[in-house]
Amino acid sequence: MTGSTCSGRTNASSRRAKCGVLADYFRQLNEAELRHAAVWLSGHAFPCSDQAPHYTGPGVVRAALLKVTGMPKMEYRQIERGLNDLGRTTEIVLEPIAGERNPSLPELASFLESLRATSGGSAKAEALAVFFREVPAIAASFVVKILSGDLRIGLKEGLLEEGLAVAFGVDAAEVREANMLEGDLGCVALMAFSGRLHERKLRLFHPVKCMLARAEPDAESVLSHFSGRLPVWVEKKFDGIRVQIHTDGSNARVFTRDLKCATGMFPEIATAAASLGRPVIFDAELLAWKNGHPLPFFTLQRRLGRSGDDLFLGAEIPVMAFVFDVLMFDGNSLLKMPLSERRSLLSQLELTAPLRIAEVFEARDATNLNSLFETARRSGHEGLMVKDPMGLYAPGRRGGGWIKLKKQFATLDVVVIEVEYGHGKRRGVLSDYTFAVRDDSTGAPVAIGKAYSGLTDPEIAALSDELLTLEVSRSGNKLTVEPQIVLEVAFDAIRESSRHVSGLALRFPRIVRIRRDKAVDEIDTASSARRLLTTCG
Ligand code: AMP
């Protein structure tokens, strides 16, 4: 990108070089420009705090490109298929007719805002076509990349944080922490710019990214991870939806792991939290729960997207939030406090249904862990979460303080990259999915397997429609799609294999569920899949 416009591209490859390029770029922007640039470079069209969707998917972009160029569909498809990148396709097809007016970053921001406010796919395509006619092809291509949340310039959030630190001569760790607390790199960029990073703090009704867990395949590897720091703390691994519950003592809100507000879907949780009458933030897992037992995950899914005012649904599918951590207590942030102290504060609270404190057990050896694991599995839970009692709460990070143990039922979170029409009764629907894990260094999806089974017919039909809107290119029966649909897949073994780009292949893969709650950057990496090689083979 150059100066205060949105065009340009860098070939910087090494981390340090990229960081330097970023820092130079950030330094030449004014405040308004800086905020937008940081948000867009982190792969979002709008700040995370501004969650309304823009509904400008590949279909709308394609319609706009065809309209503005008058290009025959076949010719367009050929280019798109060859490049397999909507941003690049935009640049190539617009080149002959491109305009010359380089929009400033604030202009671009107001264009994106008005595009979001425009209702209906064809009106959006019309607005986009007008924009495409005016600006240089490279600027149009970046706008498309921003809209699709896929810049493909090898920038990870960590690198952007470093770039900001270098640009404004501040500590990278402080920038990182501010980003965890704010969840909005645009806002953090402004804090770094104006020397206000010290103002970062945990705030009520302002969700922070969840602490994440690393996976280990068996009890022995879990214990060797904690290397002698015994006993470890053990909780059941509940198979539901991660929620962060905020209350100031009279009002309460429930947020999902993607920081979206879900209070309307689970009003009984908010009411119970507000009745505590003190300012707290809980980290919890929400389960569909009846007669002392968890109900299957798909039962809980029926409450997603529905209003909790639907009393019938609330009674039919009751929920329970198992609170396993507390991030704020009586208004004080506990993030820098060890788990044992956070838990001791939590235990002072008398929670009543549908809130319940998750039980903690201690384990000193593999025999302890294995027997806790068996008990958890028998009572319908997914496995165990093993935690370091001295560990601090690390928002948004797989710090190693939490380890998940799901052995005997290994699963990976993957993203769908290609899909094919099925056979027999599935002839008319896209039902054969090729999926990928994330390459550790580039973050790009790398194929690891294919699955055909696990979803119900209605799920397949709905997913099929959705995948058609994500189509990037088509070859015969097979569509390449934008990597957006996250699946959890189970399998019997992982083996080395040259069949897929990841160098790995799964034996008997089957889809456990669609993970609507997980973002694409949260899927498993090739190296985390590789760690399961020895135990599942
Ligand atoms: P996974 O979804 O397999 O990556 O496992 C991590 C998730 O397990 C977390 O993000 C939580 O949503 C969930 N979870 C279930 N039980 C617990 C627990 N006791 N402590 C922390 N996370 C838990």
Coordinates of C-alpha atoms and ligand atoms in Angstrom, one line a residue:
M1 CA 0.0 0.0 0.0
T2 CA 1.2 3.5 -0.6
G3 CA 0.8 6.6 1.5
S4 CA -2.8 7.3 2.2
T5 CA -4.2 5.3 -0.7
C6 CA -5.1 1.6 -0.8
S7 CA -3.1 0.5 -3.8
G8 CA 0.3 -1.3 -4.0
R9 CA 1.8 -4.6 -3.0
T10 CA 4.9 -5.7 -1.3
N11 CA 7.2 -8.6 -2.1
A12 CA 8.6 -8.6 1.4
S13 CA 9.2 -12.2 2.4
S14 CA 11.1 -12.4 5.6
R15 CA 9.5 -11.6 8.9
R16 CA 11.8 -8.8 9.8
A17 CA 11.5 -7.2 6.3
K18 CA 7.7 -7.4 6.5
C19 CA 7.7 -5.9 9.9
G20 CA 9.9 -3.0 8.7
V21 CA 7.6 -2.4 5.7
L22 CA 4.6 -2.4 7.9
A23 CA 6.1 -0.1 10.4
D24 CA 7.1 2.4 7.7
Y25 CA 3.6 2.2 6.3
F26 CA 1.9 2.7 9.6
R27 CA 4.1 5.7 10.5
Q28 CA 3.1 7.7 7.4
L29 CA -0.7 7.4 8.2
N30 CA -2.8 9.9 10.1
E31 CA -5.0 8.7 13.0
A32 CA -8.1 8.0 10.9
E33 CA -6.1 6.2 8.2
L34 CA -4.2 4.1 10.8
R35 CA -7.3 2.8 12.4
H36 CA -8.8 1.5 9.0
A37 CA -5.5 0.1 7.8
A38 CA -4.9 -1.9 10.9
V39 CA -8.4 -3.4 10.8
W40 CA -8.2 -4.3 7.1
L41 CA -4.7 -5.7 7.3
S42 CA -5.9 -8.0 10.1
G43 CA -8.4 -9.5 7.6
H44 CA -11.6 -7.7 8.7
A45 CA -13.7 -5.3 6.7
F46 CA -15.0 -3.8 9.9
P47 CA -13.7 -3.7 13.5
C48 CA -14.7 -6.7 15.6
S49 CA -16.7 -4.5 17.9
D50 CA -18.9 -3.6 14.9
Q51 CA -20.3 -7.0 14.1
A52 CA -23.1 -6.4 11.5
P53 CA -22.4 -8.6 8.5
H54 CA -21.8 -7.0 5.1
Y55 CA -23.2 -9.9 2.9
T56 CA -20.9 -9.1 0.0
G57 CA -19.7 -12.6 -0.9
P58 CA -18.0 -14.0 -4.0
G59 CA -21.4 -14.1 -5.9
V60 CA -21.9 -10.4 -5.5
V61 CA -18.3 -9.6 -6.5
R62 CA -18.6 -11.8 -9.6
A63 CA -21.9 -10.2 -10.6
A64 CA -20.3 -6.7 -10.3
L65 CA -17.2 -7.8 -12.3
L66 CA -19.4 -9.2 -15.1
K67 CA -21.6 -6.1 -15.1
V68 CA -18.7 -3.6 -15.3
T69 CA -16.6 -5.5 -17.9
G70 CA -19.4 -7.0 -20.0
M71 CA -17.2 -10.1 -20.1
P72 CA -18.8 -13.4 -21.3
K73 CA -19.4 -15.7 -18.3
M74 CA -17.4 -18.5 -19.9
E75 CA -14.3 -16.3 -20.3
Y76 CA -14.6 -15.0 -16.8
R77 CA -14.9 -18.5 -15.3
Q78 CA -11.8 -19.6 -17.2
I79 CA -9.8 -16.7 -15.6
E80 CA -11.2 -17.4 -12.2
R81 CA -10.6 -21.1 -12.4
G82 CA -7.0 -20.6 -13.5
L83 CA -6.2 -18.1 -10.7
N84 CA -8.2 -19.6 -7.9
D85 CA -8.1 -16.2 -6.1
L86 CA -10.9 -13.7 -6.3
G87 CA -8.7 -10.7 -5.5
R88 CA -6.3 -11.6 -8.4
T89 CA -9.2 -12.3 -10.7
T90 CA -10.6 -8.9 -10.0
E91 CA -7.3 -7.3 -10.8
I92 CA -6.9 -9.1 -14.1
V93 CA -10.4 -8.7 -15.4
L94 CA -10.6 -5.0 -14.5
E95 CA -7.1 -4.1 -15.9
P96 CA -8.3 -3.1 -19.4
I97 CA -11.1 -0.8 -18.1
A98 CA -9.7 0.3 -14.8
G99 CA -10.1 3.9 -13.5
E100 CA -7.4 6.1 -12.1
R101 CA -8.8 7.6 -9.0
N102 CA -7.0 6.2 -6.0
P103 CA -9.4 6.3 -3.0
S104 CA -8.1 7.5 0.3
L105 CA -8.5 5.1 3.2
P106 CA -11.4 7.1 4.9
E107 CA -13.2 7.2 1.5
L108 CA -12.7 3.5 1.2
A109 CA -14.1 3.1 4.7
S110 CA -17.2 5.1 3.9
F111 CA -17.7 3.1 0.7
L112 CA -17.5 -0.2 2.6
E113 CA -20.0 1.2 5.2
S114 CA -22.4 2.2 2.4
L115 CA -22.0 -1.1 0.7
R116 CA -23.0 -2.8 3.9
A117 CA -26.0 -0.6 4.3
T118 CA -27.2 -1.3 0.8
S119 CA -29.7 -4.1 0.9
G120 CA -30.0 -6.9 -1.6
G121 CA -27.4 -8.7 -3.7
S122 CA -28.1 -7.0 -7.0
A123 CA -28.0 -3.5 -5.4
K124 CA -24.7 -4.3 -3.8
A125 CA -23.3 -5.6 -7.1
E126 CA -24.5 -2.4 -8.7
A127 CA -22.7 -0.2 -6.1
L128 CA -19.6 -2.4 -6.4
A129 CA -19.6 -2.1 -10.2
V130 CA -19.7 1.7 -10.0
F131 CA -16.7 1.6 -7.6
F132 CA -14.8 -0.8 -9.8
R133 CA -15.2 1.5 -12.8
E134 CA -13.6 4.4 -11.0
V135 CA -10.5 2.9 -9.2
P136 CA -7.3 1.3 -10.4
A137 CA -7.5 -2.5 -10.7
I138 CA -5.1 -3.1 -7.9
A139 CA -7.2 -1.0 -5.5
A140 CA -10.3 -2.9 -6.5
S141 CA -8.5 -6.2 -6.0
F142 CA -7.6 -5.1 -2.4
V143 CA -11.1 -4.1 -1.7
V144 CA -12.3 -7.6 -2.8
K145 CA -9.6 -9.2 -0.6
I146 CA -10.7 -7.1 2.4
L147 CA -14.4 -8.1 1.8
S148 CA -13.5 -11.7 1.6
G149 CA -11.3 -11.5 4.7
D150 CA -8.5 -13.1 2.8
L151 CA -5.6 -10.7 1.9
R152 CA -3.2 -13.5 1.0
I153 CA -0.2 -11.4 1.7
G154 CA 1.2 -13.6 4.5
L155 CA 0.3 -11.3 7.3
K156 CA -0.6 -12.8 10.6
E157 CA -2.0 -10.8 13.5
G158 CA 1.3 -11.3 15.5
L159 CA 3.2 -9.6 12.7
L160 CA 0.9 -6.7 12.6
E161 CA 1.3 -6.3 16.4
E162 CA 5.0 -6.3 15.9
G163 CA 4.8 -3.8 13.0
L164 CA 2.8 -1.4 15.3
A165 CA 5.3 -1.8 18.1
V166 CA 8.2 -0.9 15.7
A167 CA 6.3 1.9 14.1
F168 CA 5.6 3.7 17.3
G169 CA 8.5 2.5 19.4
V170 CA 6.5 0.6 22.0
D171 CA 6.8 -2.8 23.6
A172 CA 5.4 -5.6 21.3
A173 CA 4.2 -7.5 24.4
E174 CA 2.1 -4.5 25.4
V175 CA 0.6 -4.3 21.9
R176 CA -0.2 -8.0 22.0
E177 CA -1.9 -7.7 25.4
A178 CA -3.9 -4.7 24.3
N179 CA -5.0 -6.6 21.2
M180 CA -6.2 -9.5 23.4
L181 CA -8.1 -7.2 25.6
E182 CA -9.6 -4.9 22.9
G183 CA -10.1 -7.6 20.2
D184 CA -9.8 -4.7 17.7
L185 CA -6.4 -4.0 16.1
G186 CA -7.7 -0.6 14.8
C187 CA -8.3 0.6 18.3
V188 CA -5.0 -0.9 19.5
A189 CA -3.2 0.9 16.7
L190 CA -4.6 4.2 17.9
M191 CA -3.5 3.4 21.4
A192 CA 0.1 2.7 20.3
F193 CA 0.0 5.8 18.1
S194 CA -1.0 8.1 21.0
G195 CA 1.0 6.5 23.8
R196 CA -2.2 5.1 25.5
L197 CA -1.3 1.5 25.6
H198 CA -1.1 1.6 29.4
E199 CA -4.9 2.3 29.4
R200 CA -5.6 -1.2 28.2
K201 CA -7.7 -3.1 30.6
L202 CA -10.4 -5.7 30.9
R203 CA -13.8 -4.1 30.7
L204 CA -17.3 -5.2 31.5
F205 CA -19.4 -5.9 28.4
H206 CA -16.3 -5.9 26.2
P207 CA -15.5 -9.6 25.6
V208 CA -11.9 -10.7 25.4
K209 CA -10.6 -13.5 23.3
C210 CA -10.9 -16.9 25.0
M211 CA -7.9 -18.8 26.4
L212 CA -7.3 -21.8 24.2
A213 CA -6.0 -25.3 24.9
R214 CA -3.4 -27.4 23.3
A215 CA -4.0 -31.1 22.5
E216 CA -2.1 -34.0 23.8
P217 CA -2.9 -37.6 22.7
D218 CA -2.6 -39.4 26.0
A219 CA -2.2 -39.1 29.8
E220 CA 1.6 -39.6 29.7
S221 CA 2.2 -36.8 27.2
V222 CA -0.1 -34.5 29.2
L223 CA 1.9 -35.1 32.4
S224 CA 5.3 -34.7 30.6
H225 CA 4.0 -31.4 29.4
F226 CA 3.6 -30.2 33.0
S227 CA 7.0 -31.8 33.8
G228 CA 6.9 -32.5 37.5
R229 CA 4.5 -29.6 38.4
L230 CA 2.1 -31.9 40.2
P231 CA -0.6 -32.3 41.0
V232 CA -2.3 -30.9 37.9
W233 CA -5.9 -29.7 38.0
V234 CA -8.4 -31.6 36.0
E235 CA -11.9 -30.6 34.8
K236 CA -14.4 -32.4 32.5
K237 CA -14.2 -31.3 28.9
F238 CA -17.8 -30.2 28.3
D239 CA -18.9 -30.5 24.7
G240 CA -21.0 -27.4 24.1
I241 CA -20.5 -23.8 23.3
R242 CA -17.9 -21.5 24.9
V243 CA -19.5 -18.5 26.5
Q244 CA -18.2 -15.4 28.3
I245 CA -20.8 -14.1 30.7
H246 CA -20.5 -10.4 31.8
T247 CA -22.5 -8.8 34.5
D248 CA -22.3 -5.5 36.3
G249 CA -24.6 -6.8 39.0
S250 CA -27.9 -5.7 37.5
N251 CA -27.5 -6.3 33.7
A252 CA -25.8 -9.2 32.1
R253 CA -24.7 -10.2 28.6
V254 CA -23.6 -13.5 27.1
F255 CA -20.9 -13.6 24.4
T256 CA -19.8 -16.5 22.2
R257 CA -16.2 -17.3 21.5
D258 CA -16.2 -15.2 18.3
L259 CA -17.1 -12.3 20.7
K260 CA -20.6 -12.0 19.3
C261 CA -23.5 -11.2 21.7
A262 CA -25.8 -14.2 22.3
T263 CA -27.8 -12.8 25.2
G264 CA -31.0 -13.0 23.2
M265 CA -30.6 -16.7 22.6
F266 CA -29.9 -17.5 26.2
P267 CA -31.8 -15.0 28.4
E268 CA -32.0 -17.4 31.4
I269 CA -28.2 -17.4 31.6
A270 CA -28.1 -13.6 31.6
T271 CA -30.9 -13.4 34.3
A272 CA -29.0 -15.9 36.5
A273 CA -25.8 -13.9 36.2
A274 CA -27.4 -10.6 36.8
S275 CA -29.0 -12.0 40.0
L276 CA -25.6 -12.4 41.6
G277 CA -25.7 -8.7 42.2
R278 CA -21.9 -8.1 41.7
P279 CA -19.7 -7.3 38.7
V280 CA -18.1 -10.5 37.4
I281 CA -16.9 -12.0 34.1
F282 CA -17.2 -15.8 33.8
D283 CA -15.7 -18.2 31.3
A284 CA -17.9 -21.2 30.8
E285 CA -19.2 -23.9 28.5
L286 CA -22.9 -24.0 27.7
L287 CA -24.5 -27.4 27.4
A288 CA -28.0 -28.6 26.6
W289 CA -28.8 -30.3 29.9
K290 CA -31.7 -32.4 31.1
N291 CA -32.2 -34.6 34.2
G292 CA -28.6 -34.2 35.3
H293 CA -27.1 -35.2 31.9
P294 CA -25.8 -33.4 28.9
L295 CA -27.9 -33.7 25.7
P296 CA -26.1 -34.2 22.4
F297 CA -24.5 -31.1 20.8
F298 CA -26.9 -31.0 17.9
T299 CA -29.8 -30.5 20.4
L300 CA -28.0 -27.4 21.7
Q301 CA -27.5 -26.2 18.1
R302 CA -31.3 -26.0 17.8
R303 CA -31.2 -23.0 20.2
L304 CA -28.6 -21.2 18.1
G305 CA -30.0 -18.4 16.1
R306 CA -33.3 -18.6 17.9
S307 CA -34.7 -16.0 20.2
G308 CA -34.7 -17.1 23.9
D309 CA -38.2 -15.4 24.1
D310 CA -39.4 -18.6 22.5
L311 CA -40.3 -20.0 25.9
F312 CA -41.3 -23.3 24.4
L313 CA -37.7 -23.9 23.1
G314 CA -36.2 -22.9 26.5
A315 CA -38.3 -25.5 28.2
E316 CA -37.8 -28.1 25.6
I317 CA -34.0 -27.6 25.5
P318 CA -32.9 -26.4 28.9
V319 CA -29.2 -25.3 29.2
M320 CA -26.6 -25.2 31.9
A321 CA -23.5 -23.1 31.8
F322 CA -20.6 -24.8 33.5
V323 CA -18.4 -22.0 34.8
F324 CA -14.7 -23.0 34.9
D325 CA -13.0 -19.7 35.2
V326 CA -13.6 -16.1 36.4
L327 CA -11.8 -13.2 34.7
M328 CA -13.3 -10.3 36.8
F329 CA -14.4 -10.4 40.3
D330 CA -16.1 -7.4 42.0
G331 CA -14.9 -5.3 39.2
N332 CA -11.2 -6.3 39.5
S333 CA -9.4 -8.0 36.6
L334 CA -8.0 -11.5 37.6
L335 CA -6.1 -12.1 34.3
K336 CA -2.7 -11.8 36.0
M337 CA -3.8 -14.1 38.9
P338 CA -3.0 -17.8 39.0
L339 CA -5.9 -20.2 38.3
S340 CA -5.9 -21.5 41.9
E341 CA -6.6 -18.0 43.2
R342 CA -9.2 -17.2 40.5
R343 CA -10.9 -20.5 41.4
S344 CA -10.9 -19.7 45.1
L345 CA -12.7 -16.5 44.4
L346 CA -15.1 -18.3 42.1
S347 CA -15.9 -20.8 44.9
Q348 CA -17.1 -17.9 47.1
L349 CA -20.0 -17.5 44.8
E350 CA -23.2 -19.4 45.2
L351 CA -24.3 -20.1 41.7
T352 CA -27.7 -21.6 41.0
A353 CA -29.0 -23.3 37.8
P354 CA -28.6 -22.6 35.0
L355 CA -25.2 -21.6 36.2
R356 CA -23.0 -24.2 37.8
I357 CA -19.3 -24.2 38.9
A358 CA -17.4 -26.9 37.0
E359 CA -15.9 -29.4 39.5
V360 CA -12.1 -29.6 39.8
F361 CA -10.2 -32.8 40.5
E362 CA -6.5 -33.4 41.1
A363 CA -4.2 -35.9 39.3
R364 CA -0.7 -36.9 40.2
D365 CA 0.0 -39.7 37.7
A366 CA -1.3 -41.3 34.5
T367 CA -3.4 -43.8 36.4
N368 CA -5.3 -40.9 38.1
L369 CA -5.8 -39.2 34.8
N370 CA -6.9 -42.3 32.9
S371 CA -9.5 -43.1 35.5
L372 CA -10.8 -39.5 35.5
F373 CA -10.9 -39.7 31.7
E374 CA -13.0 -42.9 31.8
T375 CA -15.4 -41.4 34.3
A376 CA -15.8 -38.3 32.2
R377 CA -16.5 -40.3 29.1
R378 CA -19.0 -42.5 30.9
S379 CA -21.0 -39.5 32.0
G380 CA -21.3 -38.2 28.4
H381 CA -18.4 -35.7 28.3
E382 CA -15.8 -35.4 25.6
G383 CA -12.7 -35.9 27.7
L384 CA -10.7 -33.8 30.1
M385 CA -9.2 -30.4 30.4
V386 CA -5.9 -30.5 32.4
K387 CA -4.8 -27.2 33.8
D388 CA -1.8 -25.7 35.6
P389 CA -3.1 -24.3 38.9
M390 CA -0.4 -21.6 38.8
G391 CA -1.2 -20.6 35.2
L392 CA -2.4 -17.1 34.4
Y393 CA -5.3 -16.5 32.0
A394 CA -3.9 -15.9 28.5
P395 CA -6.6 -14.5 26.3
G396 CA -6.6 -15.7 22.7
R397 CA -3.5 -17.9 23.2
R398 CA -2.7 -21.6 23.3
G399 CA -0.3 -20.8 26.1
G400 CA 0.2 -24.4 27.2
G401 CA -1.5 -23.7 30.6
W402 CA -4.5 -25.7 29.4
I403 CA -4.2 -29.1 27.8
K404 CA -7.1 -31.0 26.3
L405 CA -7.3 -34.8 26.3
K406 CA -9.8 -36.3 23.9
K407 CA -8.0 -39.6 23.2
Q408 CA -9.9 -42.6 21.7
F409 CA -11.9 -40.1 19.8
A410 CA -9.4 -38.0 18.0
T411 CA -10.9 -35.1 16.0
L412 CA -9.5 -32.3 14.0
D413 CA -11.0 -28.9 13.2
V414 CA -10.6 -28.4 9.4
V415 CA -11.9 -26.1 6.7
V416 CA -13.7 -27.2 3.5
I417 CA -11.7 -26.2 0.4
E418 CA -13.3 -28.3 -2.3
V419 CA -16.6 -30.0 -2.7
E420 CA -18.1 -32.4 -5.2
Y421 CA -21.7 -33.4 -6.1
G422 CA -22.5 -36.8 -4.6
H423 CA -23.9 -39.9 -6.2
G424 CA -27.2 -41.8 -5.9
K425 CA -29.7 -39.9 -3.7
R426 CA -27.1 -37.2 -3.2
R427 CA -26.7 -36.5 -6.9
G428 CA -28.1 -33.0 -6.7
V429 CA -26.2 -31.9 -3.6
L430 CA -22.6 -31.0 -2.8
S431 CA -21.9 -33.8 -0.4
D432 CA -18.2 -34.9 -0.8
Y433 CA -16.0 -32.5 1.0
T434 CA -12.2 -32.1 0.7
F435 CA -10.9 -30.4 3.8
A436 CA -7.7 -28.8 5.0
V437 CA -5.7 -28.0 8.1
R438 CA -3.5 -24.8 8.3
D439 CA 0.1 -24.7 7.2
D440 CA 2.1 -23.6 10.3
S441 CA 4.2 -21.0 8.6
T442 CA 2.0 -19.5 5.9
G443 CA -1.4 -20.1 7.5
A444 CA -2.7 -21.3 4.1
P445 CA -5.1 -24.3 4.1
V446 CA -3.4 -27.5 3.1
A447 CA -5.5 -30.5 2.2
I448 CA -5.5 -33.5 4.6
G449 CA -8.6 -35.6 3.6
K450 CA -12.0 -36.1 2.2
A451 CA -15.2 -37.0 4.0
Y452 CA -18.6 -38.1 2.8
S453 CA -20.4 -39.2 5.9
G454 CA -21.5 -37.8 9.3
L455 CA -24.0 -35.1 8.4
T456 CA -27.7 -35.5 8.2
D457 CA -29.6 -35.0 4.8
P458 CA -31.1 -31.6 5.9
E459 CA -27.6 -30.5 7.0
I460 CA -26.1 -31.5 3.7
A461 CA -28.8 -29.7 1.7
A462 CA -28.3 -26.5 3.7
L463 CA -24.6 -26.7 3.5
S464 CA -24.8 -27.4 -0.2
D465 CA -26.6 -24.1 -0.8
E466 CA -24.1 -22.3 1.3
L467 CA -21.2 -23.8 -0.5
L468 CA -22.6 -22.6 -3.8
T469 CA -22.4 -19.0 -2.6
L470 CA -18.7 -19.6 -1.7
E471 CA -17.8 -21.0 -5.1
V472 CA -14.5 -19.7 -6.5
S473 CA -14.1 -21.9 -9.5
R474 CA -15.6 -25.1 -11.0
S475 CA -14.2 -28.0 -12.9
G476 CA -16.7 -30.6 -13.9
N477 CA -18.4 -31.9 -10.8
K478 CA -16.0 -30.3 -8.5
L479 CA -16.1 -26.8 -7.0
T480 CA -13.2 -24.9 -5.3
V481 CA -14.8 -22.9 -2.5
E482 CA -13.7 -20.0 -0.3
P483 CA -12.2 -21.6 2.9
Q484 CA -15.0 -20.6 5.3
I485 CA -16.9 -23.7 6.5
V486 CA -15.2 -25.2 9.5
L487 CA -15.9 -28.9 10.2
E488 CA -14.9 -31.2 13.1
V489 CA -13.8 -34.5 11.7
A490 CA -13.1 -37.8 13.5
F491 CA -10.9 -40.5 12.1
D492 CA -9.3 -43.8 13.1
A493 CA -5.7 -42.9 12.3
I494 CA -3.4 -40.3 10.7
R495 CA -0.7 -41.5 8.4
E496 CA 2.1 -39.9 6.3
S497 CA 0.9 -39.7 2.7
S498 CA 1.8 -37.9 -0.5
R499 CA -1.9 -38.0 -1.6
H500 CA -2.6 -34.6 0.0
V501 CA -0.6 -31.3 0.2
S502 CA -0.3 -31.5 4.0
G503 CA 1.8 -34.8 3.6
L504 CA -0.8 -36.5 5.8
A505 CA -3.9 -38.5 5.3
L506 CA -6.7 -39.6 7.6
R507 CA -8.0 -43.1 7.8
F508 CA -11.9 -43.4 7.9
P509 CA -12.6 -39.7 8.3
R510 CA -16.2 -38.8 9.2
I511 CA -17.7 -35.4 10.0
V512 CA -18.7 -35.0 13.6
R513 CA -20.3 -31.6 13.2
I514 CA -20.2 -28.2 11.5
R515 CA -18.3 -25.8 13.8
R516 CA -20.2 -22.5 13.3
D517 CA -18.6 -21.3 16.5
K518 CA -15.0 -21.6 15.2
A519 CA -13.3 -19.2 12.9
V520 CA -11.1 -20.4 10.1
D521 CA -7.9 -19.2 11.8
E522 CA -8.8 -21.4 14.8
I523 CA -8.6 -24.7 12.8
D524 CA -5.9 -27.2 13.6
T525 CA -2.5 -26.8 12.0
A526 CA -0.5 -29.4 10.1
S527 CA 1.8 -29.8 13.0
S528 CA -1.0 -30.4 15.5
A529 CA -2.3 -33.1 13.2
R530 CA 1.2 -34.6 12.9
R531 CA 1.4 -34.9 16.7
L532 CA -1.4 -37.4 16.5
L533 CA 0.6 -39.6 14.1
T534 CA 2.1 -41.9 16.5
T535 CA -0.8 -42.6 18.8
C536 CA -3.5 -43.1 16.2
G537 CA -1.5 -45.0 13.6
Ligands
AMP1 P1 -11.6 -27.8 21.3 O1 -13.0 -27.2 21.0 O2 -11.6 -29.3 21.0 O3 -10.5 -27.0 20.7 O4 -11.4 -27.7 22.9 C1 -11.3 -26.5 23.5 C2 -12.6 -26.1 24.0 O5 -13.2 -26.9 25.0 C3 -12.6 -24.7 24.7 O6 -12.6 -23.7 23.8 C4 -13.9 -24.8 25.4 O7 -15.0 -24.3 24.6 C5 -14.2 -26.2 25.7 N1 -14.2 -26.7 27.1 C6 -15.0 -27.6 27.6 N2 -14.7 -27.8 28.9 C7 -13.8 -27.0 29.3 C8 -13.1 -26.7 30.5 N3 -13.4 -27.4 31.6 N4 -12.2 -25.7 30.5 C9 -11.9 -25.0 29.4 N5 -12.5 -25.2 28.2 C10 -13.4 -26.2 28.1

